[in-house]
PDB file of C-alpha atoms in Angstrom:
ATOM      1  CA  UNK A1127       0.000   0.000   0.000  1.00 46.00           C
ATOM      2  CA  UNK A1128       1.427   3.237  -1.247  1.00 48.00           C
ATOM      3  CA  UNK A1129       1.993   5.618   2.269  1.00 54.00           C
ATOM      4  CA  UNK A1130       0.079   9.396   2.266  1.00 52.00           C
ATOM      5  CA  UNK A1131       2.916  11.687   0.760  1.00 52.00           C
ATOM      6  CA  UNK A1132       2.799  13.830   3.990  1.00 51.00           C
ATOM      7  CA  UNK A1133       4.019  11.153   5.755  1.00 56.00           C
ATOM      8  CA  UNK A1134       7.110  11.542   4.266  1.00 60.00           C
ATOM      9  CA  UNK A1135       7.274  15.382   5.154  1.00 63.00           C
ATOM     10  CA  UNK A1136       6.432  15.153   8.471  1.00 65.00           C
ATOM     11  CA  UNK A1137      10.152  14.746   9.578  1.00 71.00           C
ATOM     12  CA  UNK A1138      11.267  17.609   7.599  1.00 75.00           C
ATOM     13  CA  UNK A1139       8.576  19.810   9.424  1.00 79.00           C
ATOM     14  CA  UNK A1140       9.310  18.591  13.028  1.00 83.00           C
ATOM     15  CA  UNK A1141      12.976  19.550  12.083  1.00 85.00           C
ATOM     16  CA  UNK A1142      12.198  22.820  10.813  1.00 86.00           C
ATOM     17  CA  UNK A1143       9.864  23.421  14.162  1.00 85.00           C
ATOM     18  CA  UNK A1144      12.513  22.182  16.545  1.00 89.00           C
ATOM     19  CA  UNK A1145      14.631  24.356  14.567  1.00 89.00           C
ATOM     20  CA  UNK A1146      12.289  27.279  15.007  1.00 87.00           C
ATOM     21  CA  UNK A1147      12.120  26.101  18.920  1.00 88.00           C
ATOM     22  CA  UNK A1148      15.841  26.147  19.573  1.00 90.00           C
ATOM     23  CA  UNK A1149      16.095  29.723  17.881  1.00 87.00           C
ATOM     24  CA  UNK A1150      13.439  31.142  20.022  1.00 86.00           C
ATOM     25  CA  UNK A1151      15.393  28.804  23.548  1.00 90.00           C
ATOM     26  CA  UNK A1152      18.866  29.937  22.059  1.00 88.00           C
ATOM     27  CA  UNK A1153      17.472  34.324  21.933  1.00 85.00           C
ATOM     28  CA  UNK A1154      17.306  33.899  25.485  1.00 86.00           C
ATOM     29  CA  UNK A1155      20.109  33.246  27.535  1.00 89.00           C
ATOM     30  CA  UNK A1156      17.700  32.239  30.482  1.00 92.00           C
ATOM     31  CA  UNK A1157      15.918  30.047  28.803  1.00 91.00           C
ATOM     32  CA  UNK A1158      18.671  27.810  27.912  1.00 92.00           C
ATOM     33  CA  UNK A1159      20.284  27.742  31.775  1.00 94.00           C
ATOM     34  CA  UNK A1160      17.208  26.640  33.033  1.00 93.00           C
ATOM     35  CA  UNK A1161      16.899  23.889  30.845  1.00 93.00           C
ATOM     36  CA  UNK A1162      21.006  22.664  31.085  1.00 94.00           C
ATOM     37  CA  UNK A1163      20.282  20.797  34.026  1.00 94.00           C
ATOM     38  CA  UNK A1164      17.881  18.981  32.798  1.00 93.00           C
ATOM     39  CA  UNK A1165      19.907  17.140  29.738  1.00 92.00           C
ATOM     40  CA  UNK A1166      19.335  14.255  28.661  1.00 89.00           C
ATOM     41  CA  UNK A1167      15.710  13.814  30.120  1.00 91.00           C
ATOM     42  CA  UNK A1168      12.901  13.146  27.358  1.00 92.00           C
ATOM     43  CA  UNK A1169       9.811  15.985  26.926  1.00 91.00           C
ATOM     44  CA  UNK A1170       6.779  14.829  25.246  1.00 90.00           C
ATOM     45  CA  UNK A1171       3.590  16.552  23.404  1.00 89.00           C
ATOM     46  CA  UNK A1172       0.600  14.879  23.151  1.00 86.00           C
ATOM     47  CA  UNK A1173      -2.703  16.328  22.171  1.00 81.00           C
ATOM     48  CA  UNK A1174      -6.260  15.823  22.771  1.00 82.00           C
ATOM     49  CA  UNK A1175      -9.738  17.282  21.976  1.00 80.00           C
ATOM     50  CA  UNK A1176     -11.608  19.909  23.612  1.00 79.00           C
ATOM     51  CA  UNK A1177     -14.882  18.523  25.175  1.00 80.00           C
ATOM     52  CA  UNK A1178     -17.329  18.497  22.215  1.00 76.00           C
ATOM     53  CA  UNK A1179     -14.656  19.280  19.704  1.00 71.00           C
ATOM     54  CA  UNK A1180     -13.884  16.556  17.020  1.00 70.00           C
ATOM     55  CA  UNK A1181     -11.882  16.935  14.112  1.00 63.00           C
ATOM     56  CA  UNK A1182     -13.011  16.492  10.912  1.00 62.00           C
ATOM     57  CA  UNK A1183     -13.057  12.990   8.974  1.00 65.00           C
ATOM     58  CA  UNK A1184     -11.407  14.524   6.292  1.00 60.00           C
ATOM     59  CA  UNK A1185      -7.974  15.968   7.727  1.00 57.00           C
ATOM     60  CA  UNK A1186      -7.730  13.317   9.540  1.00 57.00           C
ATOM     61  CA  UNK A1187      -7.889  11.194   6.115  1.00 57.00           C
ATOM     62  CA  UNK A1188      -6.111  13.697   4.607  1.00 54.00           C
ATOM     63  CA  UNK A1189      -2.757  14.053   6.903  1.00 54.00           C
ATOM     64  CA  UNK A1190      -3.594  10.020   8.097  1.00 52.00           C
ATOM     65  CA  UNK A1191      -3.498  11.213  11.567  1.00 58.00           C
ATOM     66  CA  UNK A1192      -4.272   9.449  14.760  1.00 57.00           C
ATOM     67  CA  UNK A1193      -8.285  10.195  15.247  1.00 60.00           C
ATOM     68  CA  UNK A1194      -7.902  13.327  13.371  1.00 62.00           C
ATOM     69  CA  UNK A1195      -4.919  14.300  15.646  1.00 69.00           C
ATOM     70  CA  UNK A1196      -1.393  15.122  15.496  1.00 73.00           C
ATOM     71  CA  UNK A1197       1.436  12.691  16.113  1.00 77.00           C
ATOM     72  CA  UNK A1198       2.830  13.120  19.815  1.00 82.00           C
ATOM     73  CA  UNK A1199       5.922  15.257  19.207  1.00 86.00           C
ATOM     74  CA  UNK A1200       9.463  13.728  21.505  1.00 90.00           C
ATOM     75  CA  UNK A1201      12.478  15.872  21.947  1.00 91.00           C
ATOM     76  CA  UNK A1202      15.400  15.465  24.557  1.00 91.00           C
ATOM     77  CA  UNK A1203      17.403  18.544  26.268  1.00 93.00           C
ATOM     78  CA  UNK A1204      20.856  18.519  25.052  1.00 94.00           C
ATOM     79  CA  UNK A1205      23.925  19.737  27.088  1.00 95.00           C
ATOM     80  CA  UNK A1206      23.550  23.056  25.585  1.00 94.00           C
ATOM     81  CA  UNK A1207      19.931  23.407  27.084  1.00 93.00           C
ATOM     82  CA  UNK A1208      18.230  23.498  23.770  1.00 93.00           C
ATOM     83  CA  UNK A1209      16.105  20.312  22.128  1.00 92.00           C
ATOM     84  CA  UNK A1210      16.788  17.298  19.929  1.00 92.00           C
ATOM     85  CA  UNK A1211      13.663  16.244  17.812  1.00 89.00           C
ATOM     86  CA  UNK A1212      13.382  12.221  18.202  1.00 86.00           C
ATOM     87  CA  UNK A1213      10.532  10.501  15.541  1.00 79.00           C
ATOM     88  CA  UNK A1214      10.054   7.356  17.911  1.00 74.00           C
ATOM     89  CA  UNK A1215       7.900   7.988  20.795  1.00 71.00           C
ATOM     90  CA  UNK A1216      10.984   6.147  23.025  1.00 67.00           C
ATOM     91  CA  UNK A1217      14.449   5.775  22.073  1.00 63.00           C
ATOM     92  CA  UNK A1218      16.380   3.722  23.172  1.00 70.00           C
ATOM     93  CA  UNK A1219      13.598   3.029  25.690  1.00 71.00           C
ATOM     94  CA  UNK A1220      13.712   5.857  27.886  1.00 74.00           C
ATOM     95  CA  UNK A1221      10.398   7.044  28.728  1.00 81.00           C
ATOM     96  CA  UNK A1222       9.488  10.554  28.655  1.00 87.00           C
ATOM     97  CA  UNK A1223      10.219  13.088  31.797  1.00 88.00           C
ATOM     98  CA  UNK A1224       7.805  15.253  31.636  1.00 91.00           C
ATOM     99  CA  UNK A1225       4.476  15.022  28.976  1.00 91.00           C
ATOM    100  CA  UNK A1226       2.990  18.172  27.872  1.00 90.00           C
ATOM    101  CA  UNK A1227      -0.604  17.520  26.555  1.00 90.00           C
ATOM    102  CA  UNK A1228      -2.684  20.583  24.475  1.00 86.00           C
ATOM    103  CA  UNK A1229      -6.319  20.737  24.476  1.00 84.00           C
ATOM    104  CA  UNK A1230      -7.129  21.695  20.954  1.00 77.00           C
ATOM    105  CA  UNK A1231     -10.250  23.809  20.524  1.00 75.00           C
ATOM    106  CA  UNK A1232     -12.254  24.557  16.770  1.00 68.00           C
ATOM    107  CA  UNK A1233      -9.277  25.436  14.541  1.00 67.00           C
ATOM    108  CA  UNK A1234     -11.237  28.667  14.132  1.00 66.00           C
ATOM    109  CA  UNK A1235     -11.040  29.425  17.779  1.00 70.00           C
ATOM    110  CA  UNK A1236      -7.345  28.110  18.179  1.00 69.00           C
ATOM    111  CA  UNK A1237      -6.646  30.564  15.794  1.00 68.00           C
ATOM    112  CA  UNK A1238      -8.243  33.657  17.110  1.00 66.00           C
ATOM    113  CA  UNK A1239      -6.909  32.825  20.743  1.00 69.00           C
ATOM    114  CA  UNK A1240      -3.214  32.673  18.963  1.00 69.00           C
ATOM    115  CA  UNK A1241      -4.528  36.154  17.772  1.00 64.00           C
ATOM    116  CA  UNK A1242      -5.142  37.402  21.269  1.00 67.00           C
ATOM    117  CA  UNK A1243      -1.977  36.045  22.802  1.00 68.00           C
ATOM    118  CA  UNK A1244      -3.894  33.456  24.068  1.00 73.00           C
ATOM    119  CA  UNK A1245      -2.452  30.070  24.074  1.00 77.00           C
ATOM    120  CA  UNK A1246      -4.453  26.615  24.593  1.00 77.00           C
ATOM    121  CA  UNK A1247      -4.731  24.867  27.884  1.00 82.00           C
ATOM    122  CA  UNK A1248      -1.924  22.572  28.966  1.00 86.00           C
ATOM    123  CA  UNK A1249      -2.174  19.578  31.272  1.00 90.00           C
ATOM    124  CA  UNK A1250       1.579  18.961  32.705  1.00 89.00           C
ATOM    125  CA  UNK A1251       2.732  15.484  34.295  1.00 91.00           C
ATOM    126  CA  UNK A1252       6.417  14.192  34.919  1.00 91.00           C
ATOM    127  CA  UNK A1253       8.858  15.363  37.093  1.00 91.00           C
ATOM    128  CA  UNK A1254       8.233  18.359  39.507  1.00 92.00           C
ATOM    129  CA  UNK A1255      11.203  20.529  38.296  1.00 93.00           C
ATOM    130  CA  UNK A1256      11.245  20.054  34.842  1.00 91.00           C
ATOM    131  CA  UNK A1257       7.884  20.874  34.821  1.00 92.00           C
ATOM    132  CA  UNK A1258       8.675  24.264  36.829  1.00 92.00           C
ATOM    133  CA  UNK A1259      10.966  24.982  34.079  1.00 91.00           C
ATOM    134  CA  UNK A1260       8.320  24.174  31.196  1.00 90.00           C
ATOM    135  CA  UNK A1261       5.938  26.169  32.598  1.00 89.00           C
ATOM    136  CA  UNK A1262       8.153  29.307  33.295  1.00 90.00           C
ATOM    137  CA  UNK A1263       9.111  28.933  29.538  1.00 89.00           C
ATOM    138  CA  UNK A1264       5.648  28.343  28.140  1.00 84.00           C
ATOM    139  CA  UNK A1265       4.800  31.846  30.677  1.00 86.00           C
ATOM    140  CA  UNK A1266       8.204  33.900  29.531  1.00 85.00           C
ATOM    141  CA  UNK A1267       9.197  32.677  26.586  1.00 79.00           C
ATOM    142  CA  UNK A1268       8.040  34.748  23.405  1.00 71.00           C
ATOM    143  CA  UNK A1269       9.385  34.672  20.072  1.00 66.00           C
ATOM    144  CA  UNK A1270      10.617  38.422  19.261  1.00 63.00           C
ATOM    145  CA  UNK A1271       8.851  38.048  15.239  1.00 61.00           C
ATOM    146  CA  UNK A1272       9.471  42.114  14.580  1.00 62.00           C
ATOM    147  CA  UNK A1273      13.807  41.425  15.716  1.00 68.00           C
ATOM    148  CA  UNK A1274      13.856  38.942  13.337  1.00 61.00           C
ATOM    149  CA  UNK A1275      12.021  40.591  10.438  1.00 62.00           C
ATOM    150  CA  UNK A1276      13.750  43.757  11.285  1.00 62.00           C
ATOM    151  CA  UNK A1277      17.063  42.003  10.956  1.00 66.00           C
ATOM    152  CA  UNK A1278      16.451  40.448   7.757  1.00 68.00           C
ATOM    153  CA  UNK A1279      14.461  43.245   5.843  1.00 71.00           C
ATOM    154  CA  UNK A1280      15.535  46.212   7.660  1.00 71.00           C
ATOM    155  CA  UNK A1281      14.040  48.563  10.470  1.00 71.00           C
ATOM    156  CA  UNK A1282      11.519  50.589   8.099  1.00 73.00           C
ATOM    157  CA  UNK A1283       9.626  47.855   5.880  1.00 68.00           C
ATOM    158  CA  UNK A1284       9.363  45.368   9.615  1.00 63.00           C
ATOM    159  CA  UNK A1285       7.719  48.724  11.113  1.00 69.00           C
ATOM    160  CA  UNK A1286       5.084  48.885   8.218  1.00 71.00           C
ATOM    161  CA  UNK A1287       4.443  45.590   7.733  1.00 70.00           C
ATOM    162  CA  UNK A1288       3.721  45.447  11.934  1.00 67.00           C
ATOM    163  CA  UNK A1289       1.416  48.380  11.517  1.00 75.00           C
ATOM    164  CA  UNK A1290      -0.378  46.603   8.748  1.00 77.00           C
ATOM    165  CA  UNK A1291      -0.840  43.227  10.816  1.00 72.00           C
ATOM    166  CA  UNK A1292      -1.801  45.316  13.878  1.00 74.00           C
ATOM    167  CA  UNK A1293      -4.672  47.175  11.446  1.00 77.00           C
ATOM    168  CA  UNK A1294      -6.177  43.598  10.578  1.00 75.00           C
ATOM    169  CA  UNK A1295      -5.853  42.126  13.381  1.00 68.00           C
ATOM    170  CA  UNK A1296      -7.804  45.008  14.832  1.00 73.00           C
ATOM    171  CA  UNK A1297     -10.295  44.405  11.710  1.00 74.00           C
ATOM    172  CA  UNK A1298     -10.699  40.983  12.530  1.00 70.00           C
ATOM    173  CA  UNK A1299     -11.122  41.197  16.381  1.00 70.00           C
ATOM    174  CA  UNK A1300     -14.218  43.515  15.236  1.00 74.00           C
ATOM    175  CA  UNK A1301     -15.664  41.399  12.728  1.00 71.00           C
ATOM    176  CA  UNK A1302     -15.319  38.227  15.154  1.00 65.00           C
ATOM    177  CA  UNK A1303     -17.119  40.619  18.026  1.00 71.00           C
ATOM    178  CA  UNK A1304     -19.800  41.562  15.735  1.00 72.00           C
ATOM    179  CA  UNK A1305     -20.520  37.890  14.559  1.00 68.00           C
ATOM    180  CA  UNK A1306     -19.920  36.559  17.963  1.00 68.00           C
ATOM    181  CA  UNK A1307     -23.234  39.393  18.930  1.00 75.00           C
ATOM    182  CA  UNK A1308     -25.404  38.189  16.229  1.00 74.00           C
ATOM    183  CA  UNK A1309     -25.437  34.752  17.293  1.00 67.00           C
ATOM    184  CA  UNK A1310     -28.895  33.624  18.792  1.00 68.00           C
ATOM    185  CA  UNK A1311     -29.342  33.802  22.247  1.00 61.00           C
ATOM    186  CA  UNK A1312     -26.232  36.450  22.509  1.00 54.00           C
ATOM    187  CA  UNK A1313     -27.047  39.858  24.071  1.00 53.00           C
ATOM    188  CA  UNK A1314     -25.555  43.098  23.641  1.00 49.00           C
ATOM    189  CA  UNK A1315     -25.496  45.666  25.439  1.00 47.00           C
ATOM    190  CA  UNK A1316     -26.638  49.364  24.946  1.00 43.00           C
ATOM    191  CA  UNK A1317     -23.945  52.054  24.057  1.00 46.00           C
ATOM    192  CA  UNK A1318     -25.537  54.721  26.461  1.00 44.00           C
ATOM    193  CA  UNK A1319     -25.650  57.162  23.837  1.00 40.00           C
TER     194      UNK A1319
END
């Protein structure tokens, strides 16, 4: 039987987003020291629904995912304090430290909440410190977008094209309110004009 071609891509993209993971770890000094102490031990992200929330048939077909979910993602903390991307669950048979696992909401929602600065809800398990350490990243660690834009196309064009995000995202957040007070049953309130 001939395997979905995304299969074959999904290593290059859990590269790529370690890659983008370390780059955000290595921009803060911090972040990396707090991790160090912690090498060797195995992080894992799993993922589940959001009461009442199920995936649809078709991207589940589509990306042959797990009951329309994505595969549980496995890294280890190197020396350095940054992460190593491992495609089997456990290596060598060392079982996780510490297991991250994200409620996903309606993709819609997800996204609007990413919009916000909202991020989903995470359940943490494993050992007490490393889990300290996860959640002080997952509360202080932010990946500086504008720096890096700035640095590759230059101070002036990063400034507009931040402006112009800001002015739909602004667009959007009112569009999403308005919808969000037309829905039956929603009430809105008077302007006291």
């Amino acid at each position: 039987m001939l395997k979905n071609p995304l299969t074959y891509a999904a290593p290059w993209a859990f590269d790529r987003l370690t890659l983008a993971l370390n780059h955000v770890l290595s921009s803060e000094p911090v972040a990396c020291a707090k991790l160090k102490p912690h090498s060797g031990q195995r992080l894992s992200v799993q993922w589940v629904p959001a009461p009442g929330v199920r995936p649809p048939e078709w991207v589940g077909r589509l990306l042959s995912l797990r009951d329309g979910l994505p595969p549980a993602l496995n890294w280890s903390v190197t020396p350095a304090g940054l992460l190593e991307w491992h495609d089997q669950p456990h290596p060598d048979g060392i079982a996780p430290s510490l297991t991250l696992t994200v409620t996903l909401d309606h993709p819609w929602q997800m996204a609007w909440q990413a919009m916000r600065g909202q991020r989903p809800d995470v359940k943490i398990e494993g050992d007490a410190q490393m889990a300290e350490v996860a959640a002080w990243l997952m509360k202080n660690l932010r990946w500086d977008l504008e720096d890096d834009l700035a640095r590759a196309l230059g101070a002036a064009p990063t400034e507009l094209l931040r402006r112009t995000a800001e002015s739909a995202r602004e667009a959007l957040g009112r569009g999403w309110d308005n919808l969000q007070s037309r829905r039956p049953g929603a009430t809105t309130g008077s302007t006291g004009r």
